[in-house]
C-alpha atoms as one frame of an Amber mdcrd trajectory, in Angstrom:
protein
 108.547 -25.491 -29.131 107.500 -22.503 -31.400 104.064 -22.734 -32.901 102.192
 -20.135 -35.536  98.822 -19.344 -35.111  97.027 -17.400 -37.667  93.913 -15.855
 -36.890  95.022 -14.818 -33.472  93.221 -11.859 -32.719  90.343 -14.034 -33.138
  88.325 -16.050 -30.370  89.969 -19.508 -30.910  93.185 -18.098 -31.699  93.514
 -15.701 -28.442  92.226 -19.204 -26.644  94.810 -21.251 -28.021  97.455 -18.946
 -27.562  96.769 -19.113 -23.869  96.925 -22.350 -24.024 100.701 -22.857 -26.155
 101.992 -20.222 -23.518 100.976 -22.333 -20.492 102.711 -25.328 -22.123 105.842
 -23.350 -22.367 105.530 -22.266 -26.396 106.826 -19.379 -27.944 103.519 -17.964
 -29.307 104.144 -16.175 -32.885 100.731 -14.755 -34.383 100.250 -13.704 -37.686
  97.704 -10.712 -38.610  97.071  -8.504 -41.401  98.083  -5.062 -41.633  94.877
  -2.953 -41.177  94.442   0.874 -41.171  92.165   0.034 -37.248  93.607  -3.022
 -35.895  92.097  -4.702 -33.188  93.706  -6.885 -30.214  91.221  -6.729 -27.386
  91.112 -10.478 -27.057  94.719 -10.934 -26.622  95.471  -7.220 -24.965  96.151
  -9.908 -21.852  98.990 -11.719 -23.710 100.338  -9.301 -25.972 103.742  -8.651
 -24.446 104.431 -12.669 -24.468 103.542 -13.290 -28.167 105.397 -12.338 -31.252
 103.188 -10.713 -33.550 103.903 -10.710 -37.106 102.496  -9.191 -40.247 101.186
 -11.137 -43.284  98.525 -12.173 -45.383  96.264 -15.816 -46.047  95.866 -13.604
 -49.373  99.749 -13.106 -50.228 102.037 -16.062 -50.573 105.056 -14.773 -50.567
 104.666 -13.119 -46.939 103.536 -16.497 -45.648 106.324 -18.332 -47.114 108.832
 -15.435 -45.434 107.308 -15.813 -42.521 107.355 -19.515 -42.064 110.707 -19.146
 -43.753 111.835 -16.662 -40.950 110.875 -18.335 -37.460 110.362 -21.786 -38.432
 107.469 -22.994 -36.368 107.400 -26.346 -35.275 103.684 -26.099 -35.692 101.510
 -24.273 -37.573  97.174 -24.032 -36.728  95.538 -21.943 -39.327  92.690 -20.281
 -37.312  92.331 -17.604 -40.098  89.366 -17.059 -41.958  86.546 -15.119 -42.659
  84.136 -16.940 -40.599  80.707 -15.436 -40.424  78.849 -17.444 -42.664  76.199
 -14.315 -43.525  79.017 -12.690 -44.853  79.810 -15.391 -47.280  77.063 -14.840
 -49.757  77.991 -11.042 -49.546  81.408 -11.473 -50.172  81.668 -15.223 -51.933
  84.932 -14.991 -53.814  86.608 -13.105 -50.816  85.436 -15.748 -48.596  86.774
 -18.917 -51.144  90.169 -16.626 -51.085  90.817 -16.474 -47.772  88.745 -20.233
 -46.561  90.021 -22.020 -49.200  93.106 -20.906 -51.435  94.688 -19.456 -47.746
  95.011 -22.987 -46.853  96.858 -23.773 -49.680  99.356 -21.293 -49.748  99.903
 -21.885 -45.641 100.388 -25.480 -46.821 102.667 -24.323 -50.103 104.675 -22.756
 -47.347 105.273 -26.100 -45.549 105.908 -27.458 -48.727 108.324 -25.336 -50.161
 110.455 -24.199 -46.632 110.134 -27.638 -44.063 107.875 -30.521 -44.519 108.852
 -31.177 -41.472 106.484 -28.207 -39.872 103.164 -29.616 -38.099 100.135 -28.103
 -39.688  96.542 -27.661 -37.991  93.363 -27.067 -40.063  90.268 -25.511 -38.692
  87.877 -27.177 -40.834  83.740 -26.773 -39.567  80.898 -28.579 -39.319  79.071
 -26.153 -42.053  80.910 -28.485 -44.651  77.767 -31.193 -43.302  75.106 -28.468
 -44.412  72.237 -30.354 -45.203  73.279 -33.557 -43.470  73.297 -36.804 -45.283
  73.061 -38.601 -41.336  72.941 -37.954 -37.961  75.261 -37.724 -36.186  77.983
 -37.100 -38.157  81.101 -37.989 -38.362  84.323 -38.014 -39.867  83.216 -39.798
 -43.089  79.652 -38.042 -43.535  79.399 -37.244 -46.682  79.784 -33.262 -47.088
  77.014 -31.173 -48.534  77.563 -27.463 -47.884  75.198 -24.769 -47.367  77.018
 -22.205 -47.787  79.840 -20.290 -50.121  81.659 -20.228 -46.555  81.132 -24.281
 -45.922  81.822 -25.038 -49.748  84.942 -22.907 -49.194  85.768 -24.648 -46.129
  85.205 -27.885 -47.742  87.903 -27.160 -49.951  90.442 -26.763 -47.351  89.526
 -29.821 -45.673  90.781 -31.731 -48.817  93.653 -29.761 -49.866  94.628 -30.565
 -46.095  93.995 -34.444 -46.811  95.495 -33.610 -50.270  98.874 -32.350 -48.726
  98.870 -34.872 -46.411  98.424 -37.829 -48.656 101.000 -36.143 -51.475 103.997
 -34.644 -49.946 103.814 -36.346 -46.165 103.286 -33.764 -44.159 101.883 -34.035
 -40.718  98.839 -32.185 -41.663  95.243 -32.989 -39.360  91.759 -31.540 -39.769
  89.478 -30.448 -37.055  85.866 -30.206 -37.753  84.711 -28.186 -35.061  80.912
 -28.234 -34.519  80.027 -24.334 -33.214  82.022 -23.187 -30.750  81.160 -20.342
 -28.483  82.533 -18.190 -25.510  82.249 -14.503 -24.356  84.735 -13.789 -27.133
  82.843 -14.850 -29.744  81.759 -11.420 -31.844  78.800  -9.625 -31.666  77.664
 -10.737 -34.937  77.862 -14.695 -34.381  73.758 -15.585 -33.170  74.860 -16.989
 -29.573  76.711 -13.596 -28.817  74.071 -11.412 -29.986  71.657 -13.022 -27.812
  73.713 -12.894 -24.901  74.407  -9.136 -25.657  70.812  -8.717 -26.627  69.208
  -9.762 -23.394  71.779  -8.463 -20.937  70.576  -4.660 -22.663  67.169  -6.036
 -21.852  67.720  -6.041 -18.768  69.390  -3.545 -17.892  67.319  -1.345 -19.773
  69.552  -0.129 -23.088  66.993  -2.383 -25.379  63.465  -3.646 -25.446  63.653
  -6.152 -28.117  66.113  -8.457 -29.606  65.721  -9.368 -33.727  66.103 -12.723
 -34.678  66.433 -15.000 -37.308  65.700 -18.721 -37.419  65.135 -19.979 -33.638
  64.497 -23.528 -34.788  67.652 -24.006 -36.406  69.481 -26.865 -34.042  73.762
 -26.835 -33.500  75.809 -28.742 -31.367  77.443 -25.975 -29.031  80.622 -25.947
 -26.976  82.906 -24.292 -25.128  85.606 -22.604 -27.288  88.229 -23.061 -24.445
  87.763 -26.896 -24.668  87.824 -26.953 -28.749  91.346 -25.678 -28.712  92.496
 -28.536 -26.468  91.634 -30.900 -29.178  93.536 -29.107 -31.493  97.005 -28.961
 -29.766  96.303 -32.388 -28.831  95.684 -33.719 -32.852  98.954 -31.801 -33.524
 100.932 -33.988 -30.775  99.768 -37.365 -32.207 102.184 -39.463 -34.167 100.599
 -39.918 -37.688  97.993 -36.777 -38.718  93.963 -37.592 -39.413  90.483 -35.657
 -38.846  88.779 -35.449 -36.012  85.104 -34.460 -35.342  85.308 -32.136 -32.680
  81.409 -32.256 -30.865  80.045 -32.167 -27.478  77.241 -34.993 -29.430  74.531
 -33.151 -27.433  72.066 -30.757 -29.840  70.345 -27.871 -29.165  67.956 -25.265
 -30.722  68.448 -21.234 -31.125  65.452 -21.149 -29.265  67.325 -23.276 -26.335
  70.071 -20.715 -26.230  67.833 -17.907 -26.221  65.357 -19.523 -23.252  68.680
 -20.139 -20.824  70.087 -16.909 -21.919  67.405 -14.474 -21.160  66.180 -17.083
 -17.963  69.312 -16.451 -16.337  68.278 -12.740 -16.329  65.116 -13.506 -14.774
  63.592 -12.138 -18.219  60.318 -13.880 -20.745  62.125 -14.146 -24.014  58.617
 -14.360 -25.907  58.254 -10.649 -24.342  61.325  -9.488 -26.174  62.034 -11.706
 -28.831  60.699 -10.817 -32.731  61.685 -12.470 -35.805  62.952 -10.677 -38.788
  63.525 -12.394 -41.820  66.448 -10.394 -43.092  68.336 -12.749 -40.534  67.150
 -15.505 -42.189  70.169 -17.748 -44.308  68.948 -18.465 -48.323  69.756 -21.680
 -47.249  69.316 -23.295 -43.372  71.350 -25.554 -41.927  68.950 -27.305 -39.851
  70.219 -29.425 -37.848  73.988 -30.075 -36.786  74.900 -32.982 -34.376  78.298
 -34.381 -34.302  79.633 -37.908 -33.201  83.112 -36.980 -31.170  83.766 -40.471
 -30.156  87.021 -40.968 -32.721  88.113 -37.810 -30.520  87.211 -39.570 -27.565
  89.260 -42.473 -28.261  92.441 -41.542 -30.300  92.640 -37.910 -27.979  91.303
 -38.749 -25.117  89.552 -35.370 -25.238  86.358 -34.639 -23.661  84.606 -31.407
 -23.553  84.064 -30.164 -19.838  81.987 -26.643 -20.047  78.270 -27.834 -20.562
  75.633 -26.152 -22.567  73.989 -24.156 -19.838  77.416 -23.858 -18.028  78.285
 -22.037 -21.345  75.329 -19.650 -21.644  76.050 -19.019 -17.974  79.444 -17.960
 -18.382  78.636 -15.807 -21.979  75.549 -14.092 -19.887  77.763 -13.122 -16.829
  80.387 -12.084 -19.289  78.283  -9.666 -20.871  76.417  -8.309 -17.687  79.672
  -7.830 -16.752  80.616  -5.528 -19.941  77.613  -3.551 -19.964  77.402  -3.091
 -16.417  80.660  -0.896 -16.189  81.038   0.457 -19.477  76.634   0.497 -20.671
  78.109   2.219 -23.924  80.379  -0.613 -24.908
């Protein structure tokens, strides 16, 4: 089996290339050329992937990739992903979120319907949720120019799908964390933030919203689910949840806890950090999952911040520059 991941570098993708090697895949990732390109989450696996070179924003090198290795599968893990920067950068964002999906699924189209194709849709495209929990036929109502992007390539996926009969499936992953996850995604920062804390490099750590409330897993598990929606006879969406919610504040009282450290000593609010528009509350309903999977998610919410908090007193203890 050969499978494609774009978006490789990034946390899921270096996850679920580890996983597609174990199974016995030929790995071939797809990244953009860049003037400082970075591979430190996949420095491990490097030498048993094929990486290639081409662009969500350029059709034609999709289509010559695709064209030139012939994946059996294809997961499109490429995006830009940090909502903040989606009001900054809006049409950048619907590029690469939205129109990116189509041309990966053009490429299908036009070289071999035949080619398995995984979307990472999110649980942004809920925004201001019309019920709780939700599922795979809440209503959408995005927050966001990243979730209305991503909203779009949930339905060209369905679109594609329904109109040319290719095996195309949807995950909508509720937040998804590990120590991999970038500095600049909330649970990471806090992690970072009170590991300097405590060992001195900081006093304080900024925050935004701490009552905002997501459904958090384990990005390991999430990319189980998506191999596994890719192996299942007819295509459909799946709401990928652990169906447990939890607060900013949560994360942040386990975090800097497990450090032995008083987050309300440490913690300050700054409102630059706040969205234009919160997402208050995310909770999703994984039982389709559950039952047409069989997946179940088996890192727990404090067994996550545990592992992110050792992860990054791990970093900063032999490298306090990093």
């Amino acid at each position: 089996m050969r499978a494609l991941i774009t978006g490789i570098t990034g946390q899921d993708g270096s996850y679920l290339a580890e996983l597609l090697l174990d199974k016995g895949y030929e790995v071939i990732g797809m990244v953009r050329r860049s003037s400082t390109e970075s591979f430190d989450r996949i420095n491990h696996i490097k030498d048993k992937v094929t990486l290639v070179q081409a662009d969500l924003l350029d059709q034609l090198s999709i289509v010559n990739v695709v064209d030139q290795h012939r994946p059996n599968e294809i997961y499109n893990l490429g995006a830009q992903s940090f909502v903040p920067t989606s009001w900054v950068q809006p049409v950048l964002t619907g590029e690469f979120d939205a129109l990116g999906v189509t041309k990966v699924l053009e490429a299908i189209r036009l070289v071999d319907k035949k080619i398995k194709f995984y979307q990472a849709s999110s649980s942004e495209m809920f925004g201001k949720v019309r019920e709780v929990p939700q599922t795979e036929q809440t209503p959408f109502y995005p927050r966001s120019p990243y979730g209305v992007a991503k909203v779009y390539g949930h339905w060209i996926t369905v679109n594609y799908r329904e109109s040319y009969g290719i095996h195309a499936s949807s995950g909508i992953l509720f937040n998804h964390e590990s120590p991999r996850r970038g500095l600049e995604f909330v649970t990471r920062k806090i992690t970072d933030g009170a590991v300097r804390i405590k060992l001195g490099l900081a006093d304080t750590l900024a925050l935004g919203n701490l009552d905002a409330k997501r459904d958090w897993g384990f990005a390991g598990d999430y990319v189980r689910a998506m191999w596994l929606m890719v192996q299942l006879p007819e295509p459909d969406n799946f709401v990928i949840a652990t169906g447990q919610t939890h607060s900013v504040e949560d994360f942040v009282r386990l975090a800097f806890g497990q450090l032995d450290l008083d987050y309300k000593k440490h913690v300050v609010i700054d409102q630059r950090f706040v969205r234009p528009a919160e997402v208050d509350l995310l909770l999703g309903d994984p039982s389709h999952a559950r039952k047409k999977l069989g997946w179940e998610p088996e890192v727990s919410f404090e067994g996550l911040v545990k592992m992110m908090v050792e992860a990054d007193l791990k970093r900063l203890k032999s490298n306090p520059n990093a």
